[in-house]
Amino acid sequence: MKPAPFAYFAPHDLDEALDLLAQHGYDGKVLAGGQSLIPTMNFRLAQPAALVDINRVGALAFLDESDDGGLRIGALTRQRTLERSAAVARRAPLLHATMPYIAHVQIRNRGTIGGSLAHADPAAELPAVMVALDARFRLQSRRGARWVDAVDFYIGLFTTELQEDELIAEIALPAIMPRSGWSVQEIARRHGDYAIVGVAAVVQLDSAGLCSAVRLIYFSVGEGPTPAPSAAALLLGQPVDDGVIAAAARAAAKQDIEPLGDIHATPGYRRHLVEVLGRRALHEAFRRAVKP
Ligand SMILES: Cc1cc2nc3c(=O)[nH]c(=O)nc-3n(C[C@H](O)[C@H](O)[C@H](O)COP(=O)(O)OP(=O)(O)OC[C@H]3O[C@@H](n4cnc5c(N)ncnc54)[C@H](O)[C@@H]3O)c2cc1C
């Protein structure tokens, strides 16, 4: 298949890109790495009248260590850059460990962090990881900039807070919390395929060794990044042992997640994976919280 006809614009700076988005509104689309948009257009699932190619907008491609110990990442940063960055490995090891799960090297060479976050595929790793990391996104339009927490950004299936004249300009990650740990787990049919089920976990212990924070965020089980509040409630304030972790993972599978079936897996198999991967992720995250 070939895409429907479209106009193509290649702005050289952010102002020009935002002008074009404002001008074309609903009929315009940002083109970043093209790894999701172009196949969708070739299948004519998307038929934008205008593409605004942001690949020449240098102001969107940066990776900075911020003074507060976190990271600031421009939306156009390639997935492969994150994978190879020592700063990301040091300051956001969960993000770093996630990158090899995403597709294949060739796709990560072109695919951008902003493209994956904006595309909002419910099976994608990065949206869930951003919620687990308590990230914030800077959304920019001609009207100005606004910051949105990752947890509030995802509002439905392939649906986000982005307005038609906005783009994601920047992703801000906070510093790693003291006595915290992390894990990412997924099962896919082949390495590089989208996950059948996956989960990202960030946990924290207080000075007495009790669980003081937990974000257990699943992907490929719902319309977007899917938290497990019952599992978190069982862990918060508790000393953590195998029994509590097993009960939390069971609660995630039985109470928090209502997986759908598709050609890849039945709802029952997905529910089973929610429990198994939740248990693995919590074990690994709490182990790291004790021994970083
Ligand atoms: C064979 C294959 C396997 C893949 N496997 C996986 C996988 O296992 N896990 C996974 O997560 N992904 C996977 N992907 C998708 C890949 O990660 C894409 O790179 C990513 O989803 C989109 O990033 P992109 O930069 O290519 O965005 P594009 O394809 O250019 O754009 C995607 C969407 O985001 C919008 N957009 C892009 N940038 C911005 C921005 N800054 N602000 C606002 N809107 C923007 C576009 O308008 C479009 O709607 C796979 C892709 C392929 C082709």
mmCIF file of C-alpha atoms in Angstrom, residues 117 121 176 183 185-186 194-195 211 253 257 261 272-273:
data_model
loop_
_atom_site.group_PDB
_atom_site.id
_atom_site.type_symbol
_atom_site.label_atom_id
_atom_site.label_comp_id
_atom_site.label_asym_id
_atom_site.label_seq_id
_atom_site.Cartn_x
_atom_site.Cartn_y
_atom_site.Cartn_z
ATOM 1 C CA LEU A 117 5.174 8.556 23.981
ATOM 2 C CA ASP A 121 0.465 2.251 21.832
ATOM 3 C CA ILE A 176 16.406 8.585 41.748
ATOM 4 C CA SER A 183 12.629 -3.510 37.420
ATOM 5 C CA GLN A 185 9.877 -7.402 32.860
ATOM 6 C CA GLU A 186 8.098 -8.531 29.723
ATOM 7 C CA TYR A 194 5.633 -5.896 21.269
ATOM 8 C CA ALA A 195 5.033 -7.394 24.718
ATOM 9 C CA CYS A 211 7.773 -0.058 51.792
ATOM 10 C CA ALA A 253 -3.868 -10.185 38.537
ATOM 11 C CA ILE A 257 -6.141 -5.818 35.669
ATOM 12 C CA GLY A 261 -7.779 -11.512 24.532
ATOM 13 C CA HIS A 272 -1.337 -15.432 34.548
ATOM 14 C CA LEU A 273 1.517 -13.308 33.164
#
